[in-house]
Short mmCIF file of C-alpha atoms in Angstrom, two decimals:
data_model
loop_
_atom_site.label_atom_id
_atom_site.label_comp_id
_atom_site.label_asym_id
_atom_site.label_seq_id
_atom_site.Cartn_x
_atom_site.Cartn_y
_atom_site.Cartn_z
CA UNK V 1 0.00 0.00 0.00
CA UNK V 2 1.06 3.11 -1.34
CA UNK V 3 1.60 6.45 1.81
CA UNK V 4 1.12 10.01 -0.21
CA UNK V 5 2.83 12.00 1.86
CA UNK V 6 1.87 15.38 0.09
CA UNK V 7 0.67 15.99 -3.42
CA UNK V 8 0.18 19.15 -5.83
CA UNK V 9 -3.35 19.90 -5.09
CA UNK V 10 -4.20 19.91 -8.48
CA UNK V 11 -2.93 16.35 -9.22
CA UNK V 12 -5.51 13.65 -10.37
CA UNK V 13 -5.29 10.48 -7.53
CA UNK V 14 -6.08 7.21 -9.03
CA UNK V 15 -6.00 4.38 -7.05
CA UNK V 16 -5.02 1.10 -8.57
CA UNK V 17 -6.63 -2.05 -7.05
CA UNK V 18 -5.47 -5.32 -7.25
CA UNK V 19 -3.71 -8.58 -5.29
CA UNK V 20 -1.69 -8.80 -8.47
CA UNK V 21 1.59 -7.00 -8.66
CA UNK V 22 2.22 -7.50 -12.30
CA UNK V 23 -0.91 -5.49 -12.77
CA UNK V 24 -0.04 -2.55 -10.82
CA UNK V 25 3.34 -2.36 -12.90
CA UNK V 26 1.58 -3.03 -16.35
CA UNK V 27 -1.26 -0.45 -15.11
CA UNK V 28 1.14 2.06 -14.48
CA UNK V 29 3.38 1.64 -17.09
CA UNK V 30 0.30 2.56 -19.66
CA UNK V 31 -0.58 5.95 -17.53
CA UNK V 32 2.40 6.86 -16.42
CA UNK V 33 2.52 9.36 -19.32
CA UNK V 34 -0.79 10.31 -19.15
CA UNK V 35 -1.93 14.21 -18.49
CA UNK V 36 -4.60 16.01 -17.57
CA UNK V 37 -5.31 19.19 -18.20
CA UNK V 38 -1.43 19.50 -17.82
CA UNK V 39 -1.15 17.17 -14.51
CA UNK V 40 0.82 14.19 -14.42
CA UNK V 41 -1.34 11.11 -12.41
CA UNK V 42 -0.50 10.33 -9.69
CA UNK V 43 -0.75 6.59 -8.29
CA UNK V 44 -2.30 4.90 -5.02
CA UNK V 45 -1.55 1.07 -4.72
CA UNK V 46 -3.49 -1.51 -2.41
CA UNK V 47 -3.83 -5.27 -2.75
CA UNK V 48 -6.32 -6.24 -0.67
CA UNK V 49 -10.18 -4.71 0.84
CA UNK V 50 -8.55 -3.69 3.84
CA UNK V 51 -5.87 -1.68 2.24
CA UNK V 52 -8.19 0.27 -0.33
CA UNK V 53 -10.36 0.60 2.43
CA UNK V 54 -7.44 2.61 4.61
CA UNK V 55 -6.33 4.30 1.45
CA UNK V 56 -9.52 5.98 0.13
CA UNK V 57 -10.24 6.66 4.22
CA UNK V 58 -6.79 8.95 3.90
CA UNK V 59 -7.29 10.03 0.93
CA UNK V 60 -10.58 10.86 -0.05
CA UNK V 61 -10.34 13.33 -2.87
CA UNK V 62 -9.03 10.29 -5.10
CA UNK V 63 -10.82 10.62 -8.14
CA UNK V 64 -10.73 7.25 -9.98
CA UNK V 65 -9.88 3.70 -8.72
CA UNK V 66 -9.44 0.89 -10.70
CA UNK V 67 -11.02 -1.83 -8.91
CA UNK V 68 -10.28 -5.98 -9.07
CA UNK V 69 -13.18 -7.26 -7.42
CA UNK V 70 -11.62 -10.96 -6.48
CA UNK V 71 -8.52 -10.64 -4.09
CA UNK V 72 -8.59 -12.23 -0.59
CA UNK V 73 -11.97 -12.99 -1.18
CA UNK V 74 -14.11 -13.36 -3.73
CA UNK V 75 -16.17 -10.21 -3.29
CA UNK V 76 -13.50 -8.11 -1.79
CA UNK V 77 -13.98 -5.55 -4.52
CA UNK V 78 -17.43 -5.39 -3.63
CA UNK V 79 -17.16 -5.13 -0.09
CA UNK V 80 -15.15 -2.02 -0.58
CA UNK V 81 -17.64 -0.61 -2.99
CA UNK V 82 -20.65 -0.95 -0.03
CA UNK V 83 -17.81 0.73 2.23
CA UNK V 84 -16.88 3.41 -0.31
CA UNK V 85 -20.42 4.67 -0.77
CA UNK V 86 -22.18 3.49 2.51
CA UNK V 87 -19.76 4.54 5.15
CA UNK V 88 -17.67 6.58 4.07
CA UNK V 89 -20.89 8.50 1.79
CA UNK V 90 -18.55 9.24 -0.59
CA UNK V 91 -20.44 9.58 -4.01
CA UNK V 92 -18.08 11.42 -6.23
CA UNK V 93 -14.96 8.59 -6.47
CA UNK V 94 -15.41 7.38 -10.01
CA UNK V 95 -14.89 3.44 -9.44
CA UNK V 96 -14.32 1.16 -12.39
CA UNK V 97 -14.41 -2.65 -12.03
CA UNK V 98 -11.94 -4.37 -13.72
CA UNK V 99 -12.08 -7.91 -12.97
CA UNK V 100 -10.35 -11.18 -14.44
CA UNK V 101 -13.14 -13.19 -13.54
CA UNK V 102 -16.34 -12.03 -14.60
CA UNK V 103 -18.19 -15.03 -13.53
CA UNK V 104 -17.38 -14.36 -9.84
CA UNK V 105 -19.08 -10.61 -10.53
CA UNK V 106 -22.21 -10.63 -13.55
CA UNK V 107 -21.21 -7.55 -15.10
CA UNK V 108 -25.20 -6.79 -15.21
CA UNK V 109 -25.97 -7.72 -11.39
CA UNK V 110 -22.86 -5.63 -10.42
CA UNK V 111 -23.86 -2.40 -12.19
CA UNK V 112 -27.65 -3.02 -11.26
CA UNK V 113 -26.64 -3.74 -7.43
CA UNK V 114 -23.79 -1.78 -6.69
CA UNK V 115 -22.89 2.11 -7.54
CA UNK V 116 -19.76 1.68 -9.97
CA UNK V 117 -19.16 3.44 -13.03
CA UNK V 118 -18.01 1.23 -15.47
CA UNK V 119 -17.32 -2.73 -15.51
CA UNK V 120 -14.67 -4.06 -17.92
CA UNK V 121 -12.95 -7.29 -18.30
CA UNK V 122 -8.89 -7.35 -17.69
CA UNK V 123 -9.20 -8.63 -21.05
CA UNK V 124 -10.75 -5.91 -23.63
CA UNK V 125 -8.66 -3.10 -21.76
CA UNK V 126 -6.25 -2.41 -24.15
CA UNK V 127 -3.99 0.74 -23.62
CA UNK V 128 -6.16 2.73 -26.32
CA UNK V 129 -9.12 1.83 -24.12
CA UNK V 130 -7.35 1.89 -20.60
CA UNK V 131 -6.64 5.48 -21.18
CA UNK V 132 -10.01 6.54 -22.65
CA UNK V 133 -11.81 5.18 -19.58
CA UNK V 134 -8.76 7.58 -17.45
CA UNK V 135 -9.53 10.52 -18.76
CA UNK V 136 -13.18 10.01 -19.09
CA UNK V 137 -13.68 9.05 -15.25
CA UNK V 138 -11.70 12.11 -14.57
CA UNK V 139 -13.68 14.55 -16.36
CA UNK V 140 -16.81 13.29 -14.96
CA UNK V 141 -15.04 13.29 -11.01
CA UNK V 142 -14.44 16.98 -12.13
CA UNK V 143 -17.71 17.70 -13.35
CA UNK V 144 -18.87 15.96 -9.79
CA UNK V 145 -16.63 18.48 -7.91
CA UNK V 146 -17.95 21.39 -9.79
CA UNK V 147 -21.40 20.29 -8.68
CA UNK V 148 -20.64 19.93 -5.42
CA UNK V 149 -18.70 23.25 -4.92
CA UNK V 150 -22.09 24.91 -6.21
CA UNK V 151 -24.46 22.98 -4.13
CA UNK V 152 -22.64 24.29 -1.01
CA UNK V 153 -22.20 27.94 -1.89
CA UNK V 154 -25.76 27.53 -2.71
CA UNK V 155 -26.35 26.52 0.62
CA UNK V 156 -24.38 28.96 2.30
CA UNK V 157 -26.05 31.50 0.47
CA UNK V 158 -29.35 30.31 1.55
CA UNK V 159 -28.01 29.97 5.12
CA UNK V 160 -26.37 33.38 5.48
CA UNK V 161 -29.24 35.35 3.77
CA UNK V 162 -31.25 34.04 7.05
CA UNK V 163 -28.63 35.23 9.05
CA UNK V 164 -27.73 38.56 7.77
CA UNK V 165 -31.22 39.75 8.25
CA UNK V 166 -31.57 39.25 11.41
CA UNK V 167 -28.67 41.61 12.20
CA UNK V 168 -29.55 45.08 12.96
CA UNK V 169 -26.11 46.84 13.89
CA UNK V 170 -24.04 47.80 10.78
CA UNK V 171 -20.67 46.74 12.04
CA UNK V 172 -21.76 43.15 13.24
CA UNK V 173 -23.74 43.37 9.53
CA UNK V 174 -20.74 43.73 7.89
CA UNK V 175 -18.39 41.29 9.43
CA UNK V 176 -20.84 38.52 9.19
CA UNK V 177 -21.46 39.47 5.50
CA UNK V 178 -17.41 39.27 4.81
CA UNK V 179 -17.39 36.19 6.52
CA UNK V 180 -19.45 34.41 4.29
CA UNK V 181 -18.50 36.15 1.27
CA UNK V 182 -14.78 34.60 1.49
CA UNK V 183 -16.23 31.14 2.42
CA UNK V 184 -17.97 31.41 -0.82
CA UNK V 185 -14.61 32.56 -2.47
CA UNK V 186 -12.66 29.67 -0.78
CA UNK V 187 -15.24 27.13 -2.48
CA UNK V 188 -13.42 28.33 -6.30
CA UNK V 189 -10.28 27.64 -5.19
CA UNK V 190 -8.42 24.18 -4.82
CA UNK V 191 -7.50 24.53 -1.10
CA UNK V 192 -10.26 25.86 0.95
CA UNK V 193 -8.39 26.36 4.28
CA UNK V 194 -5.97 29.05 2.54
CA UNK V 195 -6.45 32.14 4.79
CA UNK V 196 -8.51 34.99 2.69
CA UNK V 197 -8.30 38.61 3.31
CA UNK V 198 -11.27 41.16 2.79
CA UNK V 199 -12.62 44.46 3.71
CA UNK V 200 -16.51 46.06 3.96
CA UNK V 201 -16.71 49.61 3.43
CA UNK V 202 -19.81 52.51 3.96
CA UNK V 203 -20.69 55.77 3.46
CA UNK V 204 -20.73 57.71 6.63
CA UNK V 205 -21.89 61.01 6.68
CA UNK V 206 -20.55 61.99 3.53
CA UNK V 207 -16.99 59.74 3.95
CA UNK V 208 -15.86 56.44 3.44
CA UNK V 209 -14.83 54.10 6.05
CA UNK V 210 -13.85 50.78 6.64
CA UNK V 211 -16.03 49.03 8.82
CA UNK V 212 -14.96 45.62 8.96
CA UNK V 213 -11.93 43.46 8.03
CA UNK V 214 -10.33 40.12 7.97
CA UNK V 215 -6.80 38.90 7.33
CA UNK V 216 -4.27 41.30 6.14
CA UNK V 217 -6.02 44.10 6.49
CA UNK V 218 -7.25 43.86 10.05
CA UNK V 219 -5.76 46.51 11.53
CA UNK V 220 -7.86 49.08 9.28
CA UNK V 221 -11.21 48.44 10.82
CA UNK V 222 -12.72 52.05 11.58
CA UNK V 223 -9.94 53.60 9.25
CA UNK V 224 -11.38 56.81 7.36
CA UNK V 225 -10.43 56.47 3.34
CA UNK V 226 -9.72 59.96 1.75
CA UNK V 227 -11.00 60.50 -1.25
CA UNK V 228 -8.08 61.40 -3.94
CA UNK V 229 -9.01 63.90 -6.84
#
């Protein structure tokens, strides 16, 4: 089992799946010159359930994983699947089966009974074919995180706009109107924990002044701003 000890947040995470070593290498070999949109992959490797399990646990912005569904056990694959999406609730993992054995896993009664996103046969994936199902997962775990990203500012939105109103003094207005504003920002950017500055400012009789700030400019709060001709 693979330990990522720190990656480029923009860096697509596959994780490959399978109690065969010759298939990680082979795997590997195909992508390793694979891009997207100007990224390089990078590679997470576990061999059994309980290692994928631990893995995706870690690391759970991994977009794509390549999944063998006999290991250990015969179901293995498919226990992790029920993990993936029941405990852990994570929906937007792209998982692909890609078994040797296709009569320990009906391709139909696998997509019908368990949330995956593609089924293929060791078999029929060719390199041409390995790499379109790559960069096909990972435009669709994209589009997922786009999604997602909206859906919460939405929410926040929705949740602030309750808030605000209820506030009658301008200066606690204002700072729990920046507040939000840059949690909305920090759901555009890659790395929402990055600290974000900002500043509200108001017309007071006839001047402007800062009323509320947050990060770098903290120390302005109350701070008159001259108008220059």
């Amino acid at each position: 089992m693979d330990v990522v000890k720190s990656t480029d947040e923009k860096t697509p995470l596959v994780m490959i799946v399978d109690d065969e070593e010759e298939i990680h290498n082979v795997t590997k070999m195909v992508l390793n010159d694979v891009t997207y949109k100007g990224q390089h992959l990078h590679f997470l490797h576990a061999h059994s359930a309980e290692e994928t399990m631990q893995l995706i646990s870690e690391h759970p912005d991994t977009a794509l994983i390549l999944l063998d569904v006999v290991m250990e056990e015969d179901s293995s694959g498919l226990k992790v699947i029920k993990y993936i999406r029941g405990d852990l609730k994570n929906y937007l993992v792209r998982i692909v089966i890609r078994t040797g054995q296709p009569g320990e896993a009906p391709e139909k009664k696998v997509i019908v009974d368990y949330d995956i996103n593609d089924y293929k046969e060791k078999t029929e994936l060719t390199s041409p074919k390995l790499f379109s199902t790559v960069i096909a997962s990972l435009r669709s775990y994209e589009n997922l995180i786009t999604i997602d990203k909206n859906r919460r500012g939405l929410e926040k939105i929705i949740e602030a706009s309750a808030h605000l109103f209820e506030l009658q003094h301008i200066n606690k207005f204002s700072e729990e109107m920046l507040i939000q504003l840059t949690s909305l920002f920090q759901l555009n950017t890659r790395e929402e924990n990055i600290p974000m500055s900002g500043l509200v400012a108001s017309y007071i009789n006839e001047r402007l002044h800062i009323v509320h700030t947050l990060g770098r400019f903290k120390t302005s709060n109350n701070t008159l701003l001259e108008k220059k001709d």
